[in-house]
Coordinates of C-alpha atoms and ligand atoms in Angstrom, one line a residue:
M5 CA 14.1 -51.3 28.8
A6 CA 10.3 -52.3 29.2
N7 CA 9.2 -53.1 32.6
F8 CA 5.4 -54.0 32.9
Y9 CA 5.6 -53.5 36.7
L10 CA 7.8 -50.5 37.3
D11 CA 5.8 -48.6 34.5
N12 CA 2.4 -49.2 36.4
P13 CA 2.2 -47.5 39.5
S14 CA -1.4 -49.0 40.3
L15 CA 0.4 -52.3 40.9
K16 CA 3.0 -51.0 43.6
H17 CA -0.2 -49.3 45.3
Q18 CA -1.4 -52.6 46.3
W19 CA 1.2 -53.3 48.8
E20 CA 0.0 -50.4 50.9
H21 CA -3.5 -51.8 51.3
P22 CA -4.3 -52.1 55.1
L23 CA -5.2 -55.7 54.9
M24 CA -1.8 -56.6 53.3
K25 CA -0.5 -56.6 56.8
R26 CA -2.6 -59.3 58.0
I27 CA -2.1 -61.4 55.0
V28 CA 1.5 -61.4 55.3
E29 CA 1.7 -62.1 59.3
L30 CA -0.6 -65.3 58.5
K31 CA 1.2 -66.3 55.3
E32 CA 4.5 -65.8 57.3
R33 CA 3.1 -67.6 60.5
N34 CA 4.6 -64.5 62.2
F35 CA 7.7 -64.8 60.2
A36 CA 8.6 -68.1 61.9
D37 CA 10.0 -69.4 58.3
A38 CA 13.0 -67.0 58.9
K39 CA 14.3 -69.2 61.2
T40 CA 14.6 -72.2 58.8
Y41 CA 15.1 -70.3 55.3
D42 CA 17.5 -67.5 55.0
Y43 CA 15.6 -66.3 52.4
A44 CA 12.1 -66.0 54.1
P45 CA 11.3 -62.5 55.2
V46 CA 11.8 -61.3 58.7
D47 CA 9.1 -58.4 58.9
L48 CA 6.3 -57.2 56.8
E49 CA 8.5 -54.7 55.3
D50 CA 11.0 -57.1 54.1
A51 CA 8.0 -59.2 52.8
I52 CA 6.7 -56.6 50.6
D53 CA 10.4 -55.9 49.3
S54 CA 10.6 -59.6 48.3
Y55 CA 7.0 -59.3 46.5
D56 CA 8.3 -56.1 44.6
K57 CA 11.6 -57.5 43.6
V58 CA 10.1 -60.5 42.3
M59 CA 7.5 -58.7 40.3
E60 CA 10.2 -56.4 39.0
I61 CA 11.6 -59.7 37.5
A62 CA 8.2 -60.5 36.3
G63 CA 7.7 -57.2 34.6
E64 CA 11.0 -57.2 32.7
I65 CA 10.4 -60.6 31.3
C66 CA 6.9 -59.6 30.4
G67 CA 8.0 -56.5 28.8
E68 CA 11.0 -57.5 27.2
V69 CA 10.6 -61.3 26.3
V70 CA 6.7 -62.1 26.4
A71 CA 5.3 -58.8 25.0
P72 CA 7.7 -59.0 21.8
N73 CA 6.7 -62.5 21.2
A74 CA 3.1 -62.2 21.3
E75 CA 2.5 -61.3 17.8
G76 CA 4.6 -64.2 16.4
V77 CA 3.1 -66.7 18.7
D78 CA -0.4 -65.4 18.1
A79 CA 0.4 -66.1 14.3
Q80 CA 2.4 -69.4 14.5
G81 CA 0.3 -70.8 17.3
P82 CA 0.9 -74.7 18.8
K83 CA 0.9 -77.7 16.6
V84 CA 0.1 -81.5 17.2
V85 CA 3.0 -83.7 16.1
N86 CA 2.8 -87.5 16.9
N87 CA -0.3 -86.7 19.3
R88 CA 1.9 -84.1 21.5
V89 CA 1.7 -80.7 21.4
V90 CA 4.7 -78.5 20.0
Y91 CA 4.6 -74.7 21.1
A92 CA 5.5 -72.0 19.0
P93 CA 9.1 -71.0 19.5
G94 CA 7.9 -67.6 21.2
T95 CA 6.1 -69.8 23.8
T96 CA 8.9 -72.1 24.6
E97 CA 11.2 -69.0 24.9
N98 CA 8.7 -67.4 27.5
L99 CA 8.3 -70.7 29.3
K100 CA 12.2 -71.0 29.5
A101 CA 12.4 -67.3 30.8
T102 CA 9.9 -67.4 33.3
V103 CA 11.1 -70.8 35.0
Q104 CA 14.7 -69.7 34.7
A105 CA 13.4 -66.4 36.9
G106 CA 12.0 -68.6 39.3
L107 CA 8.3 -67.4 38.6
M108 CA 6.9 -71.0 39.1
G109 CA 5.3 -72.1 42.4
L110 CA 4.8 -68.6 43.7
S111 CA 2.2 -69.3 46.1
M112 CA 3.4 -72.7 47.4
P113 CA 5.2 -73.3 50.8
R114 CA 8.9 -73.1 51.0
R115 CA 9.0 -76.6 51.9
Y116 CA 8.0 -77.6 48.5
D117 CA 10.4 -75.3 47.0
G118 CA 7.9 -72.4 46.5
L119 CA 8.3 -68.8 47.3
N120 CA 5.3 -68.7 49.8
F121 CA 4.0 -65.5 48.1
P122 CA 0.3 -64.5 48.8
M123 CA -2.6 -64.7 46.4
V124 CA -2.4 -61.2 45.8
A125 CA 1.5 -61.6 44.4
F126 CA 0.5 -64.3 42.2
I127 CA -2.6 -62.4 40.9
M128 CA 0.0 -59.4 40.1
A129 CA 2.1 -61.5 38.0
S130 CA -0.8 -62.9 36.0
D131 CA -2.2 -59.3 35.5
I132 CA 1.1 -58.2 34.3
A133 CA 1.7 -61.5 32.0
A134 CA -1.6 -60.7 30.5
R135 CA -0.7 -57.2 29.5
A136 CA 1.9 -58.9 27.5
D137 CA 0.3 -61.9 25.9
A138 CA -2.8 -63.1 27.4
G139 CA -2.5 -66.7 25.9
F140 CA 0.7 -67.1 27.3
C141 CA -0.8 -66.1 30.8
N142 CA -2.9 -69.0 30.5
L143 CA -0.2 -71.5 30.3
W144 CA 2.0 -69.8 33.1
A145 CA -1.1 -69.1 35.4
L146 CA -2.1 -72.8 35.4
Q147 CA 0.4 -73.3 38.0
D148 CA -2.5 -72.3 39.9
C149 CA -3.8 -75.9 40.0
A150 CA -0.9 -76.8 42.2
E151 CA -3.1 -74.7 44.8
T152 CA -5.9 -77.5 44.7
L153 CA -3.4 -80.3 44.6
Y154 CA -1.7 -78.7 48.0
E155 CA -5.2 -78.2 49.3
F156 CA -6.6 -81.8 48.9
G157 CA -3.7 -84.0 48.0
N158 CA -2.2 -86.0 50.7
E159 CA 1.4 -85.7 51.7
E160 CA 2.9 -87.8 49.4
Q161 CA 1.2 -86.3 46.4
R162 CA 2.5 -82.8 47.6
Q163 CA 6.1 -83.8 47.8
K164 CA 5.8 -85.7 44.5
F165 CA 4.3 -83.1 42.4
I166 CA 4.5 -79.5 43.7
P167 CA 8.6 -79.4 43.5
Q168 CA 8.3 -80.3 40.1
M169 CA 5.8 -77.8 39.2
C170 CA 8.0 -75.4 40.9
A171 CA 10.9 -76.3 39.0
G172 CA 9.0 -75.7 35.7
A173 CA 6.4 -78.8 35.2
T174 CA 3.3 -77.4 33.6
M175 CA -0.5 -78.2 34.8
S176 CA -4.0 -78.4 33.3
M177 CA -7.2 -78.9 34.7
D178 CA -9.4 -81.5 32.6
L179 CA -13.0 -80.9 33.4
T180 CA -14.8 -80.0 30.1
E181 CA -16.4 -82.8 27.9
P182 CA -18.4 -82.8 24.7
D183 CA -21.8 -83.0 26.5
A184 CA -20.5 -81.5 30.0
G185 CA -19.6 -78.0 29.8
S186 CA -21.3 -75.4 32.2
D187 CA -22.8 -78.4 33.7
L188 CA -20.0 -80.5 34.9
Q189 CA -22.1 -82.7 36.9
A190 CA -22.8 -84.5 33.2
V191 CA -18.8 -85.5 33.3
M192 CA -18.6 -89.0 31.9
L193 CA -14.9 -89.9 31.7
K194 CA -14.6 -93.1 33.4
A195 CA -12.3 -94.0 36.4
T196 CA -12.1 -97.6 37.4
E197 CA -10.1 -98.8 40.3
D198 CA -7.2 -101.1 39.5
P199 CA -6.2 -102.8 43.1
E200 CA -3.5 -105.0 41.5
N201 CA -1.4 -101.8 40.3
G202 CA -2.7 -99.8 43.3
C203 CA -4.0 -97.1 40.9
W204 CA -7.0 -95.9 38.9
R205 CA -7.5 -96.2 35.4
L206 CA -9.2 -93.5 33.4
N207 CA -10.9 -93.8 29.8
G208 CA -13.0 -91.2 27.8
V209 CA -12.7 -88.0 26.3
K210 CA -12.0 -84.4 27.5
R211 CA -12.4 -81.3 25.3
F212 CA -11.3 -77.6 25.4
I213 CA -8.4 -78.3 27.8
T214 CA -5.9 -75.3 28.0
N215 CA -2.4 -76.9 27.8
G216 CA -4.0 -80.3 27.4
D217 CA -0.2 -82.0 27.1
S218 CA 0.8 -80.8 30.5
D219 CA 3.0 -82.5 32.7
I220 CA 0.6 -82.7 35.7
H221 CA -3.3 -82.8 35.0
L222 CA -5.9 -82.7 37.4
V223 CA -8.8 -84.6 35.9
L224 CA -12.5 -84.7 36.8
A225 CA -14.0 -88.3 36.4
R226 CA -16.8 -90.4 37.1
S227 CA -15.6 -93.1 39.8
E228 CA -19.1 -94.2 41.0
D229 CA -20.7 -96.6 38.4
G230 CA -24.2 -96.2 37.9
T231 CA -24.4 -92.5 39.2
K232 CA -25.5 -89.6 36.9
D233 CA -24.9 -86.7 38.9
G234 CA -22.1 -84.5 40.8
R235 CA -21.9 -87.2 43.6
G236 CA -20.5 -89.5 41.5
L237 CA -17.6 -87.5 40.5
S238 CA -13.8 -87.8 41.9
M239 CA -10.7 -85.8 41.3
F240 CA -7.4 -87.7 40.1
I241 CA -3.9 -86.8 39.2
Y242 CA -2.6 -88.0 36.1
D243 CA 1.2 -87.9 35.7
K244 CA 1.9 -87.6 31.9
R245 CA 4.9 -89.9 32.4
D246 CA 2.8 -92.6 33.1
G247 CA 1.3 -92.1 29.5
G248 CA -2.2 -93.3 28.3
V249 CA -3.3 -89.7 27.3
D250 CA -3.1 -88.5 24.0
V251 CA -3.7 -85.0 22.3
R252 CA -6.0 -85.8 19.4
R253 CA -6.4 -82.3 18.0
I254 CA -6.0 -78.6 18.8
E255 CA -8.8 -76.1 18.3
N256 CA -8.6 -73.5 15.8
K257 CA -9.5 -70.6 17.8
M258 CA -10.3 -66.9 17.3
G259 CA -8.2 -65.7 19.9
I260 CA -5.4 -67.0 22.7
K261 CA -4.0 -68.5 19.7
G262 CA -0.6 -69.2 21.4
S263 CA -2.5 -71.6 24.1
A264 CA -3.4 -74.9 23.1
T265 CA -6.8 -75.9 23.5
C266 CA -6.7 -79.8 23.2
E267 CA -9.1 -82.7 22.7
L268 CA -7.8 -85.4 24.8
T269 CA -8.4 -89.2 24.7
Y270 CA -7.9 -91.3 27.8
K271 CA -7.1 -95.1 27.3
N272 CA -6.4 -96.8 30.3
A273 CA -4.6 -94.0 31.7
K274 CA -2.8 -94.5 35.1
A275 CA -3.8 -92.0 37.8
Q276 CA -4.3 -91.6 41.7
L277 CA -7.0 -90.2 43.3
C278 CA -6.7 -86.8 44.7
G279 CA -8.5 -86.4 48.0
Q280 CA -11.9 -88.5 48.8
R281 CA -14.1 -90.2 46.5
K282 CA -17.1 -88.6 45.5
L283 CA -16.1 -84.9 46.6
G284 CA -14.3 -84.2 43.1
L285 CA -16.8 -81.8 41.7
I286 CA -18.9 -80.7 45.1
R287 CA -15.5 -79.7 46.8
Y288 CA -12.3 -79.9 45.0
V289 CA -13.4 -78.7 41.4
M290 CA -15.3 -75.9 43.0
S291 CA -12.2 -74.8 44.6
L292 CA -10.2 -75.2 41.6
M293 CA -12.6 -73.1 39.5
N294 CA -12.9 -70.4 41.8
G295 CA -9.1 -70.2 41.9
A296 CA -9.2 -70.1 38.2
R297 CA -11.9 -67.4 38.1
L298 CA -9.9 -65.1 39.9
G299 CA -6.8 -65.8 37.4
I300 CA -9.2 -65.0 34.5
M301 CA -10.1 -61.6 36.4
A302 CA -6.5 -61.0 36.5
Q303 CA -6.4 -61.8 32.8
A304 CA -9.4 -59.7 31.7
T305 CA -7.7 -56.8 33.7
G306 CA -4.4 -57.2 32.1
L307 CA -6.1 -57.3 28.7
S308 CA -7.7 -53.9 29.6
E309 CA -4.4 -52.6 30.7
A310 CA -3.0 -53.2 27.3
A311 CA -6.3 -51.8 25.6
Y312 CA -5.9 -48.5 27.5
R313 CA -2.4 -48.1 26.8
E314 CA -2.9 -48.9 23.1
A315 CA -6.1 -46.6 22.7
L316 CA -4.2 -43.5 24.4
A317 CA -0.9 -43.9 22.5
Y318 CA -2.9 -44.1 19.3
A319 CA -5.4 -41.3 20.2
K320 CA -2.5 -38.8 21.1
E321 CA -0.4 -39.5 18.0
R322 CA -3.3 -39.7 15.1
R323 CA -4.4 -36.4 13.5
Q324 CA -7.6 -35.8 11.9
F325 CA -9.3 -32.5 10.9
G326 CA -5.9 -30.7 12.1
K327 CA -5.8 -31.9 15.5
A328 CA -4.8 -35.1 17.7
I329 CA -8.3 -37.2 17.7
I330 CA -7.8 -37.5 21.4
E331 CA -9.2 -33.8 21.5
F332 CA -12.4 -34.8 20.3
P333 CA -14.8 -35.4 23.0
A334 CA -16.2 -38.5 21.5
V335 CA -12.6 -40.1 21.4
Y336 CA -11.7 -38.7 24.9
E337 CA -14.6 -40.1 26.3
M338 CA -13.8 -43.4 25.1
V339 CA -10.4 -43.5 26.3
S340 CA -11.5 -42.2 29.8
N341 CA -14.3 -44.9 30.1
I342 CA -11.7 -47.6 29.2
K343 CA -9.3 -46.0 31.8
A344 CA -12.0 -45.9 34.7
K345 CA -13.3 -49.7 33.7
L346 CA -9.5 -50.6 34.0
D347 CA -9.1 -49.1 37.3
A348 CA -12.2 -50.4 38.6
S349 CA -11.5 -53.9 37.2
R350 CA -8.1 -53.9 39.1
A351 CA -9.9 -52.5 42.3
I352 CA -12.1 -55.7 42.6
L353 CA -9.4 -58.1 41.4
Y354 CA -7.1 -57.1 44.3
E355 CA -10.0 -56.7 46.7
T356 CA -11.2 -60.4 45.9
A357 CA -7.4 -61.6 45.9
R358 CA -7.3 -60.4 49.5
F359 CA -10.1 -62.1 50.7
V360 CA -9.1 -65.4 49.1
D361 CA -5.9 -65.1 50.9
I362 CA -7.1 -64.4 54.3
Y363 CA -9.6 -67.3 54.5
K364 CA -7.1 -69.8 52.6
I365 CA -4.2 -68.9 54.7
L366 CA -6.3 -69.3 57.8
E367 CA -7.8 -72.7 56.6
D368 CA -4.3 -73.8 56.0
I369 CA -3.2 -72.8 59.7
E370 CA -6.2 -74.9 60.6
H371 CA -4.4 -77.8 59.6
E372 CA -1.6 -76.8 61.9
R373 CA -3.3 -76.1 65.1
K374 CA -6.9 -75.1 66.4
L375 CA -7.8 -71.4 65.3
E376 CA -8.7 -69.0 68.1
P377 CA -12.7 -68.3 68.0
E378 CA -11.8 -64.7 66.7
E379 CA -9.8 -66.4 63.8
K380 CA -12.5 -68.8 63.1
E381 CA -14.8 -65.6 62.8
E382 CA -12.4 -64.1 60.5
L383 CA -12.2 -67.3 58.2
K384 CA -16.0 -67.5 58.0
K385 CA -16.4 -63.6 57.2
Y386 CA -13.7 -63.8 54.3
K387 CA -14.9 -67.1 52.9
K388 CA -18.1 -65.7 52.2
L389 CA -16.6 -62.4 50.7
A390 CA -14.4 -64.6 48.6
D391 CA -17.4 -66.7 47.5
A392 CA -19.3 -63.6 46.8
F393 CA -16.7 -61.2 44.9
T394 CA -15.2 -64.2 42.9
P395 CA -18.3 -64.5 40.5
L396 CA -19.0 -60.7 40.5
G397 CA -15.5 -59.6 39.7
K398 CA -15.3 -62.6 37.2
A399 CA -18.5 -61.1 35.4
M400 CA -17.6 -57.4 35.7
N401 CA -13.6 -57.5 34.7
T402 CA -14.4 -60.0 31.7
E403 CA -17.3 -58.0 30.5
Y404 CA -15.2 -54.9 30.9
A405 CA -12.3 -56.6 28.9
N406 CA -14.5 -57.2 25.9
Q407 CA -15.8 -53.5 26.1
T408 CA -12.3 -51.8 26.6
T409 CA -10.6 -53.9 23.9
Y410 CA -13.7 -53.2 21.4
D411 CA -13.4 -49.5 22.3
C412 CA -9.7 -49.6 21.6
I413 CA -10.3 -50.8 18.1
Q414 CA -12.9 -47.9 17.8
V415 CA -10.4 -45.5 18.9
H416 CA -8.0 -46.9 16.0
G417 CA -10.7 -46.4 13.2
G418 CA -10.1 -48.3 10.2
S419 CA -6.3 -49.3 11.2
G420 CA -7.8 -51.2 14.4
F421 CA -9.4 -53.8 11.9
M422 CA -5.9 -54.4 10.6
K423 CA -3.4 -57.1 11.8
D424 CA -0.7 -54.7 11.9
Y425 CA -2.1 -53.2 15.2
T426 CA -2.0 -54.9 18.7
C427 CA -5.6 -53.9 19.4
E428 CA -6.8 -56.6 17.0
R429 CA -5.3 -59.2 18.8
L430 CA -6.6 -57.8 22.2
Y431 CA -10.2 -58.0 21.1
R432 CA -9.7 -61.5 19.8
D433 CA -8.2 -62.7 23.2
A434 CA -10.5 -60.7 25.4
R435 CA -13.6 -62.5 23.7
I436 CA -12.7 -66.0 25.6
T437 CA -12.8 -64.3 29.2
N438 CA -16.2 -64.1 29.7
I439 CA -16.8 -67.5 28.5
Y440 CA -14.4 -70.0 29.8
E441 CA -14.2 -70.7 33.6
G442 CA -18.1 -70.4 33.5
T443 CA -19.7 -68.1 31.3
T444 CA -21.0 -64.6 32.8
Q445 CA -24.5 -66.1 32.8
L446 CA -23.0 -68.7 35.1
Q447 CA -21.1 -66.2 37.3
V448 CA -24.6 -64.3 37.8
V449 CA -26.1 -67.8 38.8
A450 CA -23.3 -67.9 41.5
A451 CA -23.7 -64.3 42.4
I452 CA -27.4 -63.6 42.6
R453 CA -27.5 -65.9 45.9
H454 CA -25.3 -63.0 47.5
V455 CA -27.9 -60.3 46.2
L456 CA -30.6 -62.0 47.7
T457 CA -29.0 -62.7 50.7
G458 CA -27.5 -59.4 51.4
T459 CA -23.9 -60.3 51.3
Y460 CA -23.1 -57.5 48.7
L461 CA -25.2 -54.8 50.5
A462 CA -23.7 -55.5 54.1
Q463 CA -20.2 -55.2 52.5
I464 CA -21.5 -52.0 50.6
K465 CA -22.6 -50.8 54.2
D466 CA -19.1 -51.4 55.6
Y467 CA -17.5 -49.7 52.6
Q468 CA -20.0 -46.8 53.3
A469 CA -18.8 -46.6 56.7
E470 CA -15.1 -45.9 56.0
A471 CA -13.9 -42.5 56.8
L472 CA -12.9 -40.9 53.5
R473 CA -11.1 -37.5 52.9
P474 CA -13.8 -34.5 52.7
E475 CA -13.0 -34.0 49.0
L476 CA -14.7 -37.0 48.1
D477 CA -17.8 -36.4 49.9
G478 CA -19.8 -35.4 46.7
L479 CA -19.0 -38.8 45.0
K480 CA -19.8 -40.7 48.2
A481 CA -23.3 -39.0 48.2
R482 CA -23.9 -40.0 44.8
L483 CA -23.1 -43.5 45.3
A484 CA -25.2 -43.6 48.4
K485 CA -28.0 -42.5 46.0
L486 CA -27.3 -45.6 43.8
V487 CA -27.4 -48.1 46.8
E488 CA -30.9 -46.6 47.7
I489 CA -31.9 -47.5 44.1
Y490 CA -30.5 -50.9 44.6
E491 CA -32.1 -51.4 48.0
Q492 CA -35.4 -50.8 45.9
I493 CA -35.0 -53.0 43.1
V494 CA -33.7 -56.1 45.1
P495 CA -36.9 -56.5 46.8
T496 CA -38.9 -55.6 43.8
V497 CA -37.8 -58.7 42.2
A498 CA -37.3 -60.9 45.2
D499 CA -40.9 -60.4 46.4
T500 CA -42.4 -61.9 43.4
K501 CA -40.8 -65.2 44.7
D502 CA -40.9 -66.5 41.1
N503 CA -37.9 -68.3 40.4
E504 CA -38.3 -67.8 36.6
Y505 CA -38.4 -64.2 36.9
I506 CA -35.9 -63.7 39.4
D507 CA -33.5 -65.6 37.0
F508 CA -34.7 -63.0 34.1
Q509 CA -33.7 -60.1 36.3
A510 CA -30.7 -61.8 37.9
R511 CA -28.0 -60.2 35.5
R512 CA -29.2 -56.6 36.1
L513 CA -29.1 -56.8 39.7
V514 CA -25.7 -58.4 39.9
E515 CA -24.4 -55.8 37.5
C516 CA -26.1 -53.0 39.8
A517 CA -24.1 -54.5 42.9
G518 CA -21.1 -54.7 40.9
H519 CA -21.2 -51.1 39.8
I520 CA -21.8 -50.0 43.3
V521 CA -18.9 -52.1 44.8
L522 CA -16.7 -51.1 42.1
G523 CA -17.5 -47.3 42.9
Y524 CA -16.8 -47.7 46.4
L525 CA -13.5 -49.5 46.0
L526 CA -12.3 -46.6 43.6
L527 CA -13.5 -44.0 46.4
S528 CA -11.1 -46.0 48.7
D529 CA -8.2 -45.9 46.1
A530 CA -8.8 -42.2 45.5
N531 CA -8.8 -41.5 49.3
R532 CA -5.2 -43.3 49.4
H533 CA -4.0 -41.7 46.0
Y534 CA -6.3 -39.1 45.4
E535 CA -4.5 -37.6 42.1
E536 CA -4.0 -41.3 40.5
Y537 CA -7.5 -42.3 41.1
I538 CA -10.0 -39.2 41.1
R539 CA -10.6 -39.0 37.5
S540 CA -11.4 -42.6 37.3
A541 CA -13.7 -42.7 40.4
E542 CA -15.5 -39.5 38.7
V543 CA -15.9 -41.0 35.3
Y544 CA -16.9 -44.6 36.8
I545 CA -19.3 -43.3 39.1
Q546 CA -21.2 -41.1 36.2
Y547 CA -21.1 -44.4 34.1
A548 CA -22.5 -46.3 37.1
E549 CA -25.5 -43.7 37.5
G550 CA -26.3 -44.2 34.0
E551 CA -26.2 -48.0 34.0
I552 CA -28.2 -48.4 37.3
N553 CA -30.7 -45.8 36.5
K554 CA -31.4 -47.8 33.0
I555 CA -31.6 -51.0 34.9
Q556 CA -34.1 -49.4 37.5
H557 CA -36.2 -48.3 34.9
F558 CA -36.2 -51.6 33.1
I559 CA -37.1 -53.6 36.4
N560 CA -39.6 -51.0 37.4
H561 CA -41.4 -51.0 33.8
F562 CA -41.3 -54.9 33.4
P563 CA -44.9 -56.5 34.4
I564 CA -44.1 -60.1 35.4
E565 CA -46.4 -61.4 32.6
N566 CA -44.0 -59.8 29.7
L567 CA -41.8 -62.7 30.4
G568 CA -44.1 -64.7 28.0
Y569 CA -43.0 -62.4 25.1
Y570 CA -39.2 -63.2 25.5
K571 CA -40.2 -66.9 25.9
Q572 CA -42.3 -67.1 22.7
Q573 CA -39.8 -64.9 20.8
A574 CA -37.0 -67.3 21.4
Ligands
FAD604 C1 -10.2 -71.4 24.7 C2 -11.0 -72.3 25.7 C3 -10.2 -72.9 26.7 C4 -10.8 -73.6 27.7 N1 -10.0 -74.1 28.7 C5 -10.5 -75.1 29.6 C6 -9.7 -75.8 30.4 O1 -8.7 -75.6 30.4 N2 -10.3 -77.0 31.1 C7 -11.7 -77.1 31.0 O2 -12.1 -78.3 31.9 N3 -12.5 -76.7 30.3 C8 -11.9 -75.6 29.3 N4 -12.7 -74.8 28.6 C9 -14.1 -75.0 28.4 C10 -15.1 -73.8 28.9 O3 -15.0 -73.9 30.4 C11 -16.4 -74.1 28.6 O4 -16.6 -73.9 27.3 C12 -17.5 -73.2 29.4 O5 -17.4 -73.4 30.6 C13 -18.6 -73.3 28.5 O6 -19.2 -74.6 28.4 P1 -19.7 -75.0 27.1 O7 -18.7 -74.5 26.0 O8 -20.2 -76.3 27.1 O9 -21.2 -74.0 26.7 P2 -22.6 -74.5 27.2 O10 -22.6 -74.9 28.6 O11 -23.0 -75.3 26.3 O12 -23.3 -73.2 27.4 C14 -23.9 -72.4 26.0 C15 -24.7 -71.3 26.3 O13 -25.5 -71.5 27.4 C16 -25.5 -70.6 28.6 N5 -26.0 -71.4 29.7 C17 -25.8 -72.7 30.1 N6 -26.1 -73.2 31.5 C18 -26.9 -72.0 31.9 C19 -27.6 -71.7 33.1 N7 -27.6 -72.6 33.9 N8 -28.2 -70.7 33.2 C20 -27.8 -69.5 32.2 N9 -27.3 -69.7 30.9 C21 -26.7 -71.2 30.7 C22 -24.2 -70.4 28.6 O14 -24.0 -69.0 29.4 C23 -23.9 -70.1 27.4 O15 -24.3 -68.9 26.8 C24 -12.1 -74.0 27.7 C25 -12.9 -73.5 26.7 C26 -12.3 -72.6 25.4 C27 -13.2 -72.0 24.6

């Protein structure tokens, strides 16, 4: 029986991370729930055991149902019938299996019928699902919208919608419009108060909405007449049973074909305000998108996992010039780089999820009681780290998913170009990951702040201070040299105080921070599980040295006046 959790030890390793103890203690409020719910864990071991068991179920469903359906779903895709989405039979079967197995509402509190799992567990399920079918992963992982509803909705809204979602109701986040993509401040869908009926009415168009015919929508709309920027936007909940939203069409896409990307028309659709007016974009959608970005990091990691497995299996099996192609340096280098990028992606994915867990749970606890001063400090520290690591990880992992799936096709040669092999679908599916939930360029816009204010460097110094086994001394010293380069190029760019020039070099600086962070995370993995991670640490750090030297050369040999050539050329 295929099980995508049990066959992948790098997932189980995540439970052993030292921060898991703190995450579980906080999430379980020192195991107070055990008095009310007989299925709530009584201690750390019990909690990890319950995550392990549920991941085993997720692994089995993904291995036995979702992955075998992926090819058919990719070929058939969803359809629009009478303004409603009809999914491919394989998608319906996948959804039924996940709902029946209780895999909806993983992170929601028990009082709303959820499992009260930390983000690390939810992200792991997404990682597993994306390996099976990245398109289905979208549909399933949109349950993450419930986090935002839980965080900012009122008690009545929580009680109404969260148990529905835990029972299988699907969700969507309706943000993008034809003229509002990266710049969501330009959203124009109109929200008007309807005091007679005690609700709001939504009118306008949304486009590119994943699972746009969902049961529960979170919608960004302009509630303040006459405004043009983000301060005039609020967030609303639309319940499909109230009617008023039609699916005008489904996009004909390059990849994730099983996932319905919809254009929606809102005609006087009844909706309720979620949270306060005017905070829709500034606060709620920012939080919603950060959660979704973590989900896309997981999707990219799952795709790289699939790419590695496909590339390795083919390279071992395919023979040319009298031997298996994996014996050629050009081929084993590609496969090794795929594996190193995969392990590096997974390392930052779970590191970010741990940071998110700690600060989000502390914020939740703050609604129940006053935090102790040291808890307040902890919240501040991890919130900042989550803010810094989310765009960094989204940018690195999604670019890597594009590279790993590209190389996977290359390993397959001409066969990789054919529909007969899975790698062709993986490559198409990966292409969207560095576009939606904010393009890589927009992740860089968010991450450069943390380069310039030193968030990454401070965290890198913390990683440097970690005691590691002596076998890793050589790699640690090589990483320290890369940190020296980083400390040279950041001020070289920042000291110009020229914003256009800083924007121009921003991606290089962010990537440099990314390579170093990923290098240290792999060292930390190798410190705990030497045999499993030492090769990825070696290969990745070798790769990072090449990339960072290139970046340093570019920056040190780029007179600011040269910007003009680029501007004129474009
Ligand atoms: C398959 C799919 C599913 C989607 N699902 C959803 C969904 O569920 N909900 C939803 O609301 N939206 C969804 N989207 C929309 C998606 O988030 C946007 O497409 C994406 O954010 C980019 O916006 P855009 O397409 O308008 O591109 P644009 O914003 O027009 O960007 C075009 C180019 O300009 C660059 N650019 C723009 N601004 C800047 C800047 N300030 N600095 C540097 N470069 C910049 C971009 O990086 C990009 O290269 C989905 C899109 C797709 C394709």
